[in-house]
PDB file of C-alpha atoms in Angstrom:
ATOM      1  CA  ASN G 234     110.618  98.869  90.180  1.00 83.00           C
ATOM      2  CA  PHE G 235     107.211  99.354  92.684  1.00 93.00           C
ATOM      3  CA  MET G 236     106.132  97.252  94.881  1.00 95.00           C
ATOM      4  CA  LEU G 237     102.495  96.304  95.599  1.00 97.00           C
ATOM      5  CA  THR G 238     101.974  95.041  99.145  1.00 98.00           C
ATOM      6  CA  GLN G 239      98.403  93.243 100.398  1.00 98.00           C
ATOM      7  CA  PRO G 240      97.545  91.097 103.700  1.00 98.00           C
ATOM      8  CA  HIS G 241      98.103  88.042 103.308  1.00 97.00           C
ATOM      9  CA  SER G 242      94.526  87.571 104.905  1.00 97.00           C
ATOM     10  CA  VAL G 243      90.979  88.628 105.258  1.00 97.00           C
ATOM     11  CA  SER G 244      87.617  87.121 106.587  1.00 97.00           C
ATOM     12  CA  GLU G 245      84.229  88.141 106.959  1.00 96.00           C
ATOM     13  CA  SER G 246      80.860  86.635 107.049  1.00 96.00           C
ATOM     14  CA  PRO G 247      78.280  86.187 104.619  1.00 97.00           C
ATOM     15  CA  GLY G 248      76.226  89.096 103.397  1.00 97.00           C
ATOM     16  CA  ARG G 249      78.825  91.274 105.176  1.00 97.00           C
ATOM     17  CA  THR G 250      81.461  93.877 103.767  1.00 98.00           C
ATOM     18  CA  VAL G 251      84.968  93.723 103.191  1.00 98.00           C
ATOM     19  CA  SER G 252      88.016  95.504 101.830  1.00 98.00           C
ATOM     20  CA  ILE G 253      91.666  94.544 100.850  1.00 98.00           C
ATOM     21  CA  SER G 254      93.764  96.957  99.985  1.00 98.00           C
ATOM     22  CA  CYS G 255      96.527  97.110  97.582  1.00 98.00           C
ATOM     23  CA  THR G 256      99.723  99.993  98.986  1.00 98.00           C
ATOM     24  CA  ARG G 257     102.196 101.034  96.279  1.00 97.00           C
ATOM     25  CA  SER G 258     105.871 100.793  97.491  1.00 96.00           C
ATOM     26  CA  SER G 259     107.061 104.070  95.720  1.00 93.00           C
ATOM     27  CA  GLY G 260     105.547 106.400  92.818  1.00 93.00           C
ATOM     28  CA  ASP G 261     102.048 107.480  92.393  1.00 94.00           C
ATOM     29  CA  ILE G 262      99.208 105.185  92.941  1.00 95.00           C
ATOM     30  CA  ALA G 263      97.399 107.109  90.263  1.00 93.00           C
ATOM     31  CA  GLY G 264     100.603 106.960  87.897  1.00 90.00           C
ATOM     32  CA  ASN G 265      99.078 103.870  86.134  1.00 92.00           C
ATOM     33  CA  SER G 266      95.638 101.859  86.258  1.00 94.00           C
ATOM     34  CA  VAL G 267      95.297  99.234  88.884  1.00 96.00           C
ATOM     35  CA  GLN G 268      93.347  96.015  88.621  1.00 97.00           C
ATOM     36  CA  TRP G 269      91.870  93.279  90.823  1.00 98.00           C
ATOM     37  CA  TYR G 270      92.064  89.815  89.916  1.00 98.00           C
ATOM     38  CA  GLN G 271      90.111  86.756  91.541  1.00 98.00           C
ATOM     39  CA  LEU G 272      91.701  83.585  91.231  1.00 96.00           C
ATOM     40  CA  ARG G 273      89.657  80.050  92.182  1.00 94.00           C
ATOM     41  CA  PRO G 274      90.998  76.753  92.512  1.00 88.00           C
ATOM     42  CA  GLY G 275      90.122  74.910  89.245  1.00 86.00           C
ATOM     43  CA  ARG G 276      89.064  78.278  87.481  1.00 92.00           C
ATOM     44  CA  ALA G 277      90.300  80.455  85.098  1.00 93.00           C
ATOM     45  CA  PRO G 278      91.536  84.008  86.517  1.00 95.00           C
ATOM     46  CA  THR G 279      88.914  86.528  86.201  1.00 96.00           C
ATOM     47  CA  THR G 280      88.969  90.151  86.006  1.00 96.00           C
ATOM     48  CA  ILE G 281      86.884  91.772  88.357  1.00 97.00           C
ATOM     49  CA  ILE G 282      88.381  95.218  88.164  1.00 97.00           C
ATOM     50  CA  PHE G 283      90.219  97.396  85.916  1.00 95.00           C
ATOM     51  CA  ASP G 284      91.044 100.780  85.537  1.00 94.00           C
ATOM     52  CA  ASP G 285      91.008 101.662  89.233  1.00 96.00           C
ATOM     53  CA  ASN G 286      87.159 101.036  89.454  1.00 96.00           C
ATOM     54  CA  GLN G 287      85.616  99.693  86.173  1.00 95.00           C
ATOM     55  CA  ARG G 288      83.794  96.458  86.501  1.00 96.00           C
ATOM     56  CA  PRO G 289      83.781  94.258  83.495  1.00 93.00           C
ATOM     57  CA  SER G 290      80.355  93.416  81.908  1.00 92.00           C
ATOM     58  CA  GLY G 291      79.004  90.632  84.244  1.00 93.00           C
ATOM     59  CA  VAL G 292      81.320  91.130  87.629  1.00 96.00           C
ATOM     60  CA  PRO G 293      78.554  92.039  90.125  1.00 96.00           C
ATOM     61  CA  ASP G 294      78.268  95.916  91.385  1.00 96.00           C
ATOM     62  CA  ARG G 295      78.937  94.116  94.860  1.00 98.00           C
ATOM     63  CA  PHE G 296      82.467  94.567  93.684  1.00 98.00           C
ATOM     64  CA  SER G 297      83.656  98.067  93.173  1.00 98.00           C
ATOM     65  CA  GLY G 298      87.629  99.754  93.512  1.00 98.00           C
ATOM     66  CA  SER G 299      88.948 102.491  94.507  1.00 97.00           C
ATOM     67  CA  LEU G 300      92.493 104.665  95.270  1.00 97.00           C
ATOM     68  CA  ASP G 301      92.944 106.251  98.490  1.00 96.00           C
ATOM     69  CA  THR G 302      96.249 108.739  97.203  1.00 94.00           C
ATOM     70  CA  SER G 303      96.334 109.560 101.125  1.00 95.00           C
ATOM     71  CA  SER G 304      97.643 106.319 101.651  1.00 95.00           C
ATOM     72  CA  ASN G 305      98.936 105.405  98.238  1.00 97.00           C
ATOM     73  CA  SER G 306      96.960 102.217  97.903  1.00 97.00           C
ATOM     74  CA  ALA G 307      94.062 100.687  95.949  1.00 98.00           C
ATOM     75  CA  SER G 308      91.260  98.937  97.598  1.00 98.00           C
ATOM     76  CA  LEU G 309      88.860  96.231  96.235  1.00 98.00           C
ATOM     77  CA  THR G 310      85.399  96.351  98.303  1.00 98.00           C
ATOM     78  CA  ILE G 311      82.902  93.417  97.979  1.00 98.00           C
ATOM     79  CA  SER G 312      79.639  93.931  99.825  1.00 98.00           C
ATOM     80  CA  GLY G 313      77.385  91.430 100.442  1.00 97.00           C
ATOM     81  CA  LEU G 314      79.632  88.846 100.796  1.00 97.00           C
ATOM     82  CA  MET G 315      78.938  85.423  99.249  1.00 97.00           C
ATOM     83  CA  ALA G 316      80.305  82.154  99.775  1.00 96.00           C
ATOM     84  CA  GLU G 317      81.380  81.858  95.810  1.00 95.00           C
ATOM     85  CA  ASP G 318      83.420  85.322  96.700  1.00 97.00           C
ATOM     86  CA  GLU G 319      85.814  83.003  98.543  1.00 97.00           C
ATOM     87  CA  ALA G 320      89.150  82.635  96.535  1.00 97.00           C
ATOM     88  CA  ASP G 321      92.985  84.797  96.094  1.00 97.00           C
ATOM     89  CA  TYR G 322      92.974  88.622  95.073  1.00 98.00           C
ATOM     90  CA  PHE G 323      95.623  89.868  93.616  1.00 98.00           C
ATOM     91  CA  CYS G 324      96.060  93.566  92.530  1.00 98.00           C
ATOM     92  CA  GLN G 325      98.206  94.502  89.749  1.00 97.00           C
ATOM     93  CA  SER G 326      99.618  97.646  88.108  1.00 95.00           C
ATOM     94  CA  SER G 327     102.146  98.280  85.683  1.00 93.00           C
ATOM     95  CA  ASP G 328     105.408 100.060  85.206  1.00 86.00           C
ATOM     96  CA  ARG G 329     105.054 102.180  82.198  1.00 84.00           C
ATOM     97  CA  ASN G 330     102.410 100.672  80.584  1.00 81.00           C
ATOM     98  CA  ILE G 331     104.652  97.147  80.204  1.00 86.00           C
ATOM     99  CA  TYR G 332     106.055  95.931  83.043  1.00 90.00           C
ATOM    100  CA  VAL G 333     103.543  94.096  85.373  1.00 93.00           C
ATOM    101  CA  ILE G 334     103.498  93.975  88.893  1.00 95.00           C
ATOM    102  CA  PHE G 335     101.522  92.007  91.296  1.00 97.00           C
ATOM    103  CA  GLY G 336     100.579  92.229  94.847  1.00 97.00           C
ATOM    104  CA  GLY G 337     101.112  89.317  96.601  1.00 97.00           C
ATOM    105  CA  GLY G 338      98.085  88.188  96.949  1.00 97.00           C
ATOM    106  CA  THR G 339      95.136  88.036  99.682  1.00 98.00           C
ATOM    107  CA  LYS G 340      93.179  85.179 100.557  1.00 98.00           C
ATOM    108  CA  LEU G 341      89.615  85.883 101.709  1.00 98.00           C
ATOM    109  CA  THR G 342      87.570  83.392 103.457  1.00 97.00           C
ATOM    110  CA  VAL G 343      83.835  83.711 103.912  1.00 96.00           C
ATOM    111  CA  LEU G 344      83.121  82.720 107.713  1.00 94.00           C
TER     112      LEU G 344
ATOM    113  CA  GLN L  94      83.282  84.321  72.641  1.00 94.00           C
ATOM    114  CA  VAL L  95      87.293  85.160  73.604  1.00 96.00           C
ATOM    115  CA  THR L  96      88.945  81.792  75.384  1.00 97.00           C
ATOM    116  CA  LEU L  97      92.666  80.756  75.490  1.00 97.00           C
ATOM    117  CA  ARG L  98      94.018  77.488  76.831  1.00 97.00           C
ATOM    118  CA  GLU L  99      97.460  76.688  77.545  1.00 98.00           C
ATOM    119  CA  ALA L 100      99.116  72.899  76.934  1.00 98.00           C
ATOM    120  CA  GLY L 101     102.301  71.885  77.708  1.00 97.00           C
ATOM    121  CA  PRO L 102     104.103  69.347  79.315  1.00 98.00           C
ATOM    122  CA  ALA L 103     103.345  68.377  83.552  1.00 97.00           C
ATOM    123  CA  LEU L 104     106.708  67.172  84.013  1.00 98.00           C
ATOM    124  CA  VAL L 105     110.139  68.613  83.364  1.00 98.00           C
ATOM    125  CA  LYS L 106     113.767  67.708  84.629  1.00 97.00           C
ATOM    126  CA  PRO L 107     115.688  70.003  85.305  1.00 97.00           C
ATOM    127  CA  THR L 108     117.917  71.789  83.028  1.00 97.00           C
ATOM    128  CA  GLN L 109     115.731  71.198  80.209  1.00 98.00           C
ATOM    129  CA  THR L 110     113.420  73.688  78.077  1.00 98.00           C
ATOM    130  CA  LEU L 111     109.743  74.288  78.972  1.00 98.00           C
ATOM    131  CA  THR L 112     107.813  74.704  75.626  1.00 98.00           C
ATOM    132  CA  LEU L 113     103.845  75.848  76.253  1.00 98.00           C
ATOM    133  CA  THR L 114     101.660  77.145  73.833  1.00 98.00           C
ATOM    134  CA  CYS L 115      98.721  79.506  74.046  1.00 98.00           C
ATOM    135  CA  SER L 116      95.745  78.687  71.841  1.00 98.00           C
ATOM    136  CA  PHE L 117      93.360  81.023  71.481  1.00 98.00           C
ATOM    137  CA  SER L 118      89.827  82.020  69.837  1.00 97.00           C
ATOM    138  CA  GLY L 119      87.278  85.116  69.600  1.00 97.00           C
ATOM    139  CA  PHE L 120      90.304  87.634  68.450  1.00 96.00           C
ATOM    140  CA  SER L 121      93.041  88.375  65.997  1.00 95.00           C
ATOM    141  CA  LEU L 122      96.810  89.091  67.597  1.00 95.00           C
ATOM    142  CA  LEU L 123      96.669  91.077  64.217  1.00 95.00           C
ATOM    143  CA  THR L 124      94.403  93.471  65.265  1.00 93.00           C
ATOM    144  CA  ASN L 125      95.944  97.110  67.113  1.00 92.00           C
ATOM    145  CA  GLY L 126      96.416  97.049  70.647  1.00 90.00           C
ATOM    146  CA  LEU L 127      95.806  93.634  71.276  1.00 94.00           C
ATOM    147  CA  SER L 128      98.790  91.070  73.246  1.00 96.00           C
ATOM    148  CA  VAL L 129      99.051  88.050  74.482  1.00 97.00           C
ATOM    149  CA  THR L 130     100.749  87.450  77.965  1.00 97.00           C
ATOM    150  CA  TRP L 131     102.349  84.878  79.874  1.00 98.00           C
ATOM    151  CA  ILE L 132     102.198  84.626  83.738  1.00 98.00           C
ATOM    152  CA  ARG L 133     102.868  82.132  86.317  1.00 98.00           C
ATOM    153  CA  ARG L 134     101.850  81.595  89.700  1.00 97.00           C
ATOM    154  CA  PRO L 135     104.275  78.870  92.195  1.00 97.00           C
ATOM    155  CA  PRO L 136     102.148  76.779  94.847  1.00 95.00           C
ATOM    156  CA  GLY L 137     100.994  78.879  97.210  1.00 92.00           C
ATOM    157  CA  LYS L 138     102.571  82.313  96.090  1.00 95.00           C
ATOM    158  CA  ALA L 139     101.901  85.450  94.330  1.00 96.00           C
ATOM    159  CA  LEU L 140     101.529  85.761  90.340  1.00 97.00           C
ATOM    160  CA  GLU L 141     104.562  86.444  88.515  1.00 97.00           C
ATOM    161  CA  TRP L 142     104.376  88.652  85.171  1.00 96.00           C
ATOM    162  CA  LEU L 143     106.645  86.492  82.370  1.00 97.00           C
ATOM    163  CA  ALA L 144     106.424  87.835  79.005  1.00 97.00           C
ATOM    164  CA  ARG L 145     104.413  89.567  76.746  1.00 96.00           C
ATOM    165  CA  ILE L 146     103.691  89.988  72.456  1.00 97.00           C
ATOM    166  CA  ASP L 147     101.927  92.360  70.877  1.00 95.00           C
ATOM    167  CA  TRP L 148     100.370  92.557  67.776  1.00 95.00           C
ATOM    168  CA  ASP L 149     102.904  94.196  65.767  1.00 95.00           C
ATOM    169  CA  ASP L 150     104.950  91.125  66.971  1.00 96.00           C
ATOM    170  CA  ASP L 151     107.009  94.012  69.934  1.00 96.00           C
ATOM    171  CA  LYS L 152     107.927  91.379  72.368  1.00 97.00           C
ATOM    172  CA  TYR L 153     108.362  92.162  76.370  1.00 96.00           C
ATOM    173  CA  TYR L 154     109.831  89.944  79.106  1.00 96.00           C
ATOM    174  CA  ASN L 155     110.109  90.126  83.270  1.00 95.00           C
ATOM    175  CA  SER L 156     113.597  91.318  83.381  1.00 93.00           C
ATOM    176  CA  SER L 157     114.643  88.705  86.560  1.00 94.00           C
ATOM    177  CA  LEU L 158     114.252  85.914  83.597  1.00 96.00           C
ATOM    178  CA  LYS L 159     114.672  87.655  80.396  1.00 95.00           C
ATOM    179  CA  THR L 160     117.626  85.785  79.326  1.00 97.00           C
ATOM    180  CA  ARG L 161     115.964  82.010  79.949  1.00 97.00           C
ATOM    181  CA  LEU L 162     112.025  82.854  78.181  1.00 98.00           C
ATOM    182  CA  ALA L 163     111.612  83.527  74.635  1.00 98.00           C
ATOM    183  CA  VAL L 164     108.063  84.127  73.029  1.00 98.00           C
ATOM    184  CA  SER L 165     106.658  84.376  69.761  1.00 98.00           C
ATOM    185  CA  LYS L 166     103.551  83.507  67.801  1.00 97.00           C
ATOM    186  CA  ASP L 167     101.627  81.995  65.330  1.00 96.00           C
ATOM    187  CA  THR L 168      99.121  84.446  64.171  1.00 94.00           C
ATOM    188  CA  SER L 169      97.920  81.477  60.994  1.00 94.00           C
ATOM    189  CA  LYS L 170      97.434  79.309  64.086  1.00 96.00           C
ATOM    190  CA  ASN L 171      96.149  81.936  66.426  1.00 97.00           C
ATOM    191  CA  GLN L 172      98.668  80.584  69.239  1.00 98.00           C
ATOM    192  CA  VAL L 173     101.599  82.292  70.990  1.00 98.00           C
ATOM    193  CA  VAL L 174     104.628  79.763  72.727  1.00 98.00           C
ATOM    194  CA  LEU L 175     106.348  80.712  75.835  1.00 98.00           C
ATOM    195  CA  SER L 176     110.005  79.139  76.062  1.00 98.00           C
ATOM    196  CA  LEU L 177     111.618  78.617  79.322  1.00 98.00           C
ATOM    197  CA  THR L 178     115.633  77.632  79.193  1.00 98.00           C
ATOM    198  CA  ASN L 179     117.203  75.567  81.601  1.00 97.00           C
ATOM    199  CA  VAL L 180     114.203  75.348  84.193  1.00 98.00           C
ATOM    200  CA  ASP L 181     115.042  73.817  87.748  1.00 97.00           C
ATOM    201  CA  PRO L 182     112.154  73.337  90.644  1.00 97.00           C
ATOM    202  CA  GLY L 183     111.963  76.893  91.432  1.00 97.00           C
ATOM    203  CA  ASP L 184     110.331  77.176  88.112  1.00 98.00           C
ATOM    204  CA  THR L 185     107.273  74.801  88.926  1.00 98.00           C
ATOM    205  CA  ALA L 186     104.408  76.854  88.707  1.00 98.00           C
ATOM    206  CA  THR L 187     100.685  76.845  87.028  1.00 97.00           C
ATOM    207  CA  TYR L 188     101.138  78.572  83.918  1.00 98.00           C
ATOM    208  CA  PHE L 189      98.844  81.226  82.462  1.00 98.00           C
ATOM    209  CA  CYS L 190      97.954  82.838  78.953  1.00 98.00           C
ATOM    210  CA  ALA L 191      95.982  85.791  79.005  1.00 98.00           C
ATOM    211  CA  ARG L 192      95.101  88.654  76.455  1.00 97.00           C
ATOM    212  CA  LEU L 193      96.254  92.099  77.506  1.00 95.00           C
ATOM    213  CA  ARG L 194      94.188  95.237  76.016  1.00 92.00           C
ATOM    214  CA  ARG L 195      94.140  98.937  76.397  1.00 88.00           C
ATOM    215  CA  GLY L 196      91.841  99.945  78.251  1.00 84.00           C
ATOM    216  CA  PRO L 197      89.156 103.172  77.794  1.00 84.00           C
ATOM    217  CA  THR L 198      92.283 105.156  80.126  1.00 84.00           C
ATOM    218  CA  GLY L 199      95.036 104.047  77.974  1.00 85.00           C
ATOM    219  CA  TYR L 200      96.370 101.332  80.225  1.00 85.00           C
ATOM    220  CA  ASN L 201      96.447  98.232  79.674  1.00 88.00           C
ATOM    221  CA  TYR L 202      94.776  95.265  81.531  1.00 92.00           C
ATOM    222  CA  PHE L 203      94.127  91.726  81.291  1.00 94.00           C
ATOM    223  CA  ASP L 204      90.706  90.746  80.047  1.00 94.00           C
ATOM    224  CA  PHE L 205      90.573  87.103  79.102  1.00 96.00           C
ATOM    225  CA  TRP L 206      92.484  84.630  80.708  1.00 97.00           C
ATOM    226  CA  GLY L 207      93.209  80.767  80.469  1.00 97.00           C
ATOM    227  CA  PRO L 208      92.838  77.717  82.779  1.00 96.00           C
ATOM    228  CA  GLY L 209      96.160  77.579  83.122  1.00 97.00           C
ATOM    229  CA  THR L 210      98.208  74.706  83.013  1.00 97.00           C
ATOM    230  CA  LEU L 211     100.617  73.070  86.076  1.00 97.00           C
ATOM    231  CA  VAL L 212     104.238  72.685  85.506  1.00 98.00           C
ATOM    232  CA  THR L 213     106.085  70.566  87.781  1.00 98.00           C
ATOM    233  CA  VAL L 214     109.960  70.792  87.493  1.00 98.00           C
ATOM    234  CA  SER L 215     111.517  67.522  89.247  1.00 96.00           C
ATOM    235  CA  SER L 216     113.776  64.889  87.992  1.00 95.00           C
TER     236      SER L 216
END
C-alpha cells in the first residue's frame, strides 16, 4: 500500500488563500481519485472535494482541488479564508478502489 | 435527506468486544453501488479506515485489524453493525460510519458521515 503525506499544520489570515498538499508515496496520484474531508470538533465530517476536483452541492466554490502529477501530489486550496474554515483536513485515496487510505491530516488555523 | 448516526458504549474494558451500530435513513443498503463504511480517529491522530459492507453483502476489512473485525447489515432496520474483539487502550477513538458511493468517474468516495461516537477502552 502507498502512503499519503500532508503537512501537520498550516495557518493563514482571514481573506487570504491557503493550500494543503497531499503527496502519494508510490504509484500514480492519478491512479485513483483523491478526496478531501473537513473535520470540526463536535460536528460530522464533511466531504468538500471528491474525484480530485469536484465539489458536492452546498460546498462553497472557495474550496478547490487539483492534482500535480510532477510532484505526485494533490492539493486543496481554500480562498477567501473565513474563521469557520478552521478545522482538520484529510486527504483520501484508495488501493484498487477498495482499501481506503487517509493522509495524516492537516490542522488549519485561521489567524 | 441522508443521515447516519453511530451508537454504542462509551466505555469498554480491555479484552472485551466492542459492538457499534450505525443507523441510517434516506437510502437503502439494497441499492446497487452503495456501501456503509466504518472509520475511526484516535484522539489527536489520523483517520483510519476499518471496514466496509456493500449493498450485495460483500465485505472488506483493514488488513491490520482483519482478524478482530466483523461487519454485518440488517436492511430491514437500516442498520450496519461493527464488532471489534479483544479491545485494548489503543482502540480508544471516535468511531464514524459513512456512506460510500461510486462517483461519476467510477471511483468511490464518502458522501455522508455520522457525527461519530467516542469509545474509551479502559479498566
